[in-house]
Coordinates of C-alpha atoms in Angstrom, one line a residue:
M76 CA 18.6 25.8 32.8
A77 CA 15.2 25.0 31.4
R78 CA 15.3 28.4 29.6
D79 CA 18.7 27.6 28.2
A80 CA 17.6 24.2 26.9
T81 CA 14.6 25.8 25.2
I82 CA 16.8 28.4 23.5
I83 CA 19.3 25.8 22.4
L84 CA 16.5 23.7 20.9
R85 CA 15.5 26.7 18.7
H86 CA 19.0 27.0 17.3
L87 CA 19.6 23.3 16.5
P88 CA 17.8 23.3 13.1
Y89 CA 20.1 26.1 11.9
F90 CA 23.1 24.3 13.3
L91 CA 22.2 21.1 11.4
A92 CA 21.5 23.0 8.2
V93 CA 25.0 24.5 8.3
V94 CA 26.6 21.1 8.9
E95 CA 24.6 19.4 6.1
E96 CA 25.0 22.2 3.6
G97 CA 28.6 23.0 4.4
S98 CA 28.3 26.8 4.2
L99 CA 26.2 29.7 5.6
Q100 CA 25.1 30.6 2.1
A101 CA 23.7 27.2 1.3
A102 CA 22.1 26.8 4.8
A103 CA 20.4 30.2 4.3
A104 CA 19.0 29.2 1.0
R105 CA 17.7 25.9 2.4
L106 CA 16.0 27.7 5.3
N107 CA 14.9 30.6 3.2
T108 CA 16.6 33.2 5.4
T109 CA 19.8 35.4 5.2
Q110 CA 23.4 34.4 5.9
S111 CA 23.6 37.0 8.7
A112 CA 20.6 35.4 10.4
I113 CA 22.2 32.0 10.2
S114 CA 25.5 33.3 11.5
R115 CA 23.7 35.0 14.4
R116 CA 22.0 31.8 15.3
I117 CA 25.3 29.9 15.4
R118 CA 26.9 32.5 17.6
L119 CA 24.0 32.4 20.0
L120 CA 24.1 28.6 20.1
E121 CA 27.9 28.7 20.9
F122 CA 27.2 31.2 23.7
E123 CA 24.4 29.1 25.2
I124 CA 26.4 25.9 25.3
G125 CA 29.2 27.6 27.2
D126 CA 30.8 30.0 24.7
V127 CA 32.5 27.0 22.9
P128 CA 33.2 27.4 19.2
L129 CA 31.5 24.8 17.0
F130 CA 32.9 25.6 13.6
E131 CA 36.1 26.7 12.1
R132 CA 35.1 29.4 9.6
S133 CA 37.1 29.8 6.4
A134 CA 36.7 31.0 2.8
R135 CA 36.0 27.4 1.8
G136 CA 33.1 27.0 4.2
M137 CA 32.3 25.8 7.7
R138 CA 34.3 22.9 9.2
L139 CA 33.1 21.2 12.4
L140 CA 35.3 21.4 15.4
P141 CA 35.3 18.6 18.1
A142 CA 32.6 20.4 20.1
G143 CA 30.5 20.6 17.0
E144 CA 31.0 16.9 16.2
A145 CA 29.8 16.0 19.7
L146 CA 26.7 18.3 19.4
L147 CA 25.9 16.9 15.9
T148 CA 25.1 13.4 17.1
E149 CA 22.9 14.6 19.9
T150 CA 21.2 17.2 17.6
R151 CA 20.1 14.5 15.1
T152 CA 18.8 12.4 18.0
V153 CA 16.9 15.2 19.5
L154 CA 15.4 16.5 16.3
A155 CA 14.4 13.0 15.2
A156 CA 12.7 12.4 18.6
I157 CA 10.8 15.7 18.2
G158 CA 9.7 14.8 14.7
R159 CA 8.4 11.4 15.9
A160 CA 6.6 13.1 18.8
K161 CA 5.0 15.6 16.5
A162 CA 3.9 12.8 14.1
Q163 CA 2.3 10.9 17.0
I164 CA 0.5 14.0 18.2
D165 CA -0.8 14.7 14.7
A166 CA -2.0 11.1 14.4
I167 CA -3.8 11.3 17.7
A168 CA -5.3 14.7 16.8
S169 CA -6.5 13.3 13.4
G170 CA -8.0 10.2 15.0
V171 CA -5.5 7.8 13.3
A172 CA -4.3 6.0 16.4
G173 CA -5.1 2.7 18.0
R174 CA -5.4 -0.8 16.6
I175 CA -7.2 -1.8 13.4
T176 CA -7.5 -5.1 11.5
V177 CA -7.4 -5.0 7.7
G178 CA -8.4 -8.0 5.6
F179 CA -6.8 -8.3 2.2
A180 CA -7.0 -10.6 -0.8
E181 CA -3.5 -12.2 -1.1
I182 CA -3.3 -11.2 -4.8
L183 CA -3.5 -7.6 -3.7
G184 CA -0.7 -8.3 -1.2
R185 CA 1.5 -9.3 -4.0
R186 CA 1.3 -6.0 -5.9
T187 CA 4.3 -3.9 -5.2
D188 CA 2.3 -0.7 -5.6
M189 CA -0.2 -1.8 -3.0
L190 CA 2.6 -3.0 -0.7
D191 CA 4.3 0.4 -1.0
A192 CA 1.0 2.2 -0.2
L193 CA 0.5 0.0 2.9
R194 CA 4.1 0.5 4.0
D195 CA 4.0 4.3 3.4
F196 CA 0.7 4.5 5.3
A197 CA 2.0 2.6 8.3
G198 CA 5.2 4.7 8.4
Q199 CA 3.2 7.9 8.4
H200 CA 1.1 6.7 11.4
P201 CA 3.3 5.1 14.0
T202 CA 0.6 5.3 16.7
L203 CA -1.6 3.0 14.6
D204 CA -1.2 -0.7 15.1
I205 CA -2.2 -2.2 11.8
Q206 CA -3.0 -6.0 11.8
M207 CA -3.0 -7.4 8.3
K208 CA -5.2 -10.6 7.8
P209 CA -5.0 -12.5 4.5
L210 CA -8.5 -13.6 3.5
I211 CA -10.1 -14.5 0.2
S212 CA -12.7 -11.9 -0.8
E213 CA -15.7 -14.0 0.0
E214 CA -14.4 -14.5 3.6
Q215 CA -13.9 -10.8 4.0
R216 CA -17.6 -10.1 3.3
G217 CA -18.5 -12.3 6.2
E218 CA -15.8 -10.9 8.6
L219 CA -16.8 -7.3 7.7
T220 CA -20.4 -7.9 8.6
A221 CA -19.4 -9.9 11.7
G222 CA -17.0 -7.0 12.8
T223 CA -13.9 -9.2 13.0
I224 CA -12.1 -7.0 10.5
D225 CA -12.4 -3.2 10.4
L226 CA -11.6 -2.7 6.7
G227 CA -11.3 -5.0 3.7
L228 CA -9.3 -4.9 0.5
L229 CA -11.3 -7.3 -1.6
Y230 CA -12.3 -8.3 -5.1
H231 CA -15.9 -8.0 -6.3
P232 CA -17.7 -7.9 -9.7
I233 CA -17.3 -4.4 -11.3
G234 CA -21.1 -4.0 -11.6
E235 CA -21.7 -4.7 -7.9
D236 CA -22.2 -1.9 -5.4
I237 CA -20.2 -3.8 -2.7
A238 CA -21.2 -1.3 0.0
A239 CA -24.9 -1.7 -0.7
T240 CA -24.5 -5.5 -0.8
L241 CA -23.0 -5.6 2.7
S242 CA -25.2 -3.0 4.3
G243 CA -28.4 -3.9 6.0
N244 CA -29.7 -5.2 9.4
G245 CA -28.6 -2.0 11.0
Q246 CA -25.2 -2.0 9.5
S247 CA -23.8 0.5 6.9
F248 CA -20.7 0.3 4.8
A249 CA -18.9 2.5 2.3
S250 CA -16.4 1.6 -0.4
A251 CA -13.9 3.1 -2.8
A252 CA -12.6 1.5 -6.0
I253 CA -8.8 0.9 -6.0
L254 CA -8.2 -0.8 -9.4
D255 CA -9.8 -3.1 -12.0
D256 CA -8.0 -6.4 -12.6
P257 CA -8.6 -8.1 -16.0
F258 CA -8.5 -11.9 -16.1
L259 CA -6.1 -13.7 -18.5
L260 CA -5.8 -17.4 -19.5
A261 CA -2.9 -19.1 -17.8
V262 CA -1.4 -22.0 -19.7
A263 CA 1.7 -24.1 -19.5
A264 CA 4.5 -22.2 -21.4
S265 CA 5.0 -25.3 -23.6
H266 CA 1.4 -25.6 -24.5
P267 CA 0.5 -24.8 -28.2
I268 CA -2.2 -22.4 -26.9
A269 CA 0.6 -20.2 -25.5
T270 CA 1.6 -19.0 -29.0
M271 CA -1.7 -19.3 -30.8
P272 CA -2.5 -16.0 -32.6
D273 CA -6.0 -14.5 -32.2
L274 CA -7.0 -17.1 -29.7
R275 CA -10.8 -17.6 -29.1
L276 CA -12.6 -19.5 -26.4
A277 CA -13.8 -22.0 -29.0
D278 CA -10.1 -22.8 -29.6
L279 CA -9.9 -24.2 -26.1
G280 CA -12.0 -27.2 -27.3
D281 CA -11.9 -30.0 -24.7
E282 CA -9.0 -28.7 -22.7
P283 CA -9.3 -29.4 -19.0
I284 CA -9.9 -26.1 -17.3
V285 CA -9.2 -25.2 -13.7
W286 CA -12.1 -23.1 -12.4
A287 CA -12.9 -20.8 -9.5
S288 CA -14.5 -22.7 -6.6
H289 CA -18.2 -22.2 -6.6
K290 CA -18.2 -22.6 -2.8
K291 CA -15.3 -20.3 -2.0
N292 CA -15.7 -17.8 -4.9
P293 CA -19.2 -18.0 -6.3
R294 CA -19.2 -14.5 -7.9
L295 CA -16.1 -15.2 -9.9
Y296 CA -17.4 -18.7 -10.8
D297 CA -20.6 -17.1 -12.2
L298 CA -18.7 -14.3 -14.0
L299 CA -16.5 -16.8 -15.8
Q300 CA -19.4 -19.0 -16.7
E301 CA -21.4 -16.1 -18.0
A302 CA -18.5 -14.9 -20.2
C303 CA -18.3 -18.4 -21.7
D304 CA -22.1 -18.7 -22.2
R305 CA -22.2 -15.4 -24.2
R306 CA -19.8 -17.0 -26.7
G307 CA -21.5 -20.3 -26.8
F308 CA -18.5 -22.1 -25.2
A309 CA -19.0 -24.9 -22.7
P310 CA -15.8 -25.2 -20.7
R311 CA -14.7 -28.7 -19.5
I312 CA -14.2 -27.9 -15.8
A313 CA -11.7 -30.4 -14.6
M314 CA -11.4 -29.1 -11.1
E315 CA -12.2 -26.1 -8.9
T316 CA -9.7 -24.2 -6.7
P317 CA -10.3 -21.7 -3.9
T318 CA -7.5 -19.3 -5.0
S319 CA -5.7 -18.2 -8.2
D320 CA -2.3 -19.1 -6.7
I321 CA -3.4 -22.8 -6.6
T322 CA -4.7 -22.5 -10.1
M323 CA -1.3 -21.3 -11.3
K324 CA 0.5 -24.2 -9.6
I325 CA -1.8 -26.7 -11.4
V326 CA -1.2 -24.9 -14.7
A327 CA 2.6 -25.0 -14.1
A328 CA 2.3 -28.7 -13.6
S329 CA 0.6 -29.0 -17.1
M330 CA -2.6 -30.4 -15.4
G331 CA -4.9 -27.9 -17.0
I332 CA -5.4 -24.3 -18.0
G333 CA -7.2 -21.6 -16.0
F334 CA -8.3 -17.9 -15.8
V335 CA -6.3 -15.8 -13.3
P336 CA -6.1 -12.0 -12.6
A337 CA -3.4 -10.1 -14.5
S338 CA -1.9 -8.9 -11.1
L339 CA -0.3 -12.4 -10.9
I340 CA 1.8 -12.0 -14.1
G341 CA 4.9 -10.8 -12.2
H342 CA 4.6 -13.6 -9.7
A343 CA 4.1 -16.5 -12.0
P344 CA 6.6 -19.4 -12.3
P345 CA 8.5 -19.6 -15.6
E346 CA 6.5 -22.6 -16.6
V347 CA 3.4 -20.5 -17.0
A348 CA 2.4 -18.2 -19.9
F349 CA -0.5 -15.8 -20.2
V350 CA -2.8 -15.2 -23.2
R351 CA -6.1 -13.3 -23.6
P352 CA -8.7 -14.8 -25.9
V353 CA -10.0 -12.1 -28.2
D354 CA -13.6 -12.8 -27.3
F355 CA -13.1 -13.0 -23.5
D356 CA -13.5 -9.9 -21.4
V357 CA -13.7 -10.5 -17.6
A358 CA -12.4 -8.3 -14.9
M359 CA -12.9 -7.9 -11.1
R360 CA -12.7 -4.7 -9.1
A361 CA -10.5 -4.3 -6.0
S362 CA -12.1 -2.0 -3.5
L363 CA -11.5 -0.8 0.0
V364 CA -14.5 -1.4 2.2
W365 CA -15.2 -0.1 5.7
R366 CA -18.0 0.3 8.2
T367 CA -19.5 3.8 8.3
T368 CA -20.1 5.2 11.7
P369 CA -19.7 8.7 13.2
D370 CA -16.8 10.8 11.7
G371 CA -14.6 10.1 14.7
D372 CA -14.6 6.4 14.2
L373 CA -11.2 4.9 13.4
P374 CA -12.1 2.7 10.4
Y375 CA -13.5 5.8 8.6
R376 CA -10.4 7.9 9.4
V377 CA -8.0 5.1 8.4
A378 CA -9.9 4.6 5.1
Q379 CA -9.6 8.3 4.2
H380 CA -5.9 8.5 5.0
F381 CA -5.2 5.2 3.1
L382 CA -7.1 6.3 0.1
D383 CA -5.0 9.5 -0.1
R384 CA -2.0 7.2 -0.7
V385 CA -3.5 4.7 -3.1
S386 CA -5.3 7.1 -5.4
H387 CA -2.4 7.0 -7.8
I388 CA -2.7 3.3 -8.5

């Protein structure tokens, strides 16, 4: 019986190809073999299941008989199970199995391209339990060094070697750049600045500006300040916020203007417009950061597999 089951399993992909393609010729082309080879496989399958015909053969193609209909449902179930088992075995063999925690800046979680990459990665590795933890970038730095997250998707200044910054005290990290995100000025859509041509920082005058929190996001705070200093512009900082989401809500309420990453454009309320002053050029880099340990370590392997899927972004 075990031998019969093994033989039947070998024939099932050919059976499914004939069903889905509708003819021996099309099935042969799909499987890169000959019609006679496909026909022989079908005859052997019919013999192994009790010499029961599965198809009605005609000049118009192959039509499933009741026995074939019954076998079709189970065939799809069996082949799907085998496919899942193979994926799990491949994942275990490659080291991509277990549980891992990934910190991510919420702005990156809003990008459809990044979400698609995460979804695709998780689907390709069903043996990997991925825990996603939303954290602002500054918090991720601390949790990476503390070991409470295994990888981080975070923002940092473009000129900073984030891996070198985090490494030390016996710890070592690696990183890979994912994308560079330019900052734009978010203003209320009804504000005159929203339609001002060739806007410059000096045109902002005494406008109340919502600024990145020095406590929660000191690196962005300094980048914005340095960009203004280079142009001799002294911003009137009306308030500081920990996240760009909060900045946009304040802007939407016409309580100020503020600089936010371009990734948020597609998620802004209709009350918010975006402009880029011609003399303002600030961007932050989003990178994947992970702890470097021996090659068999899970964070390293997950990072390599993930980067294969986000390299197109």
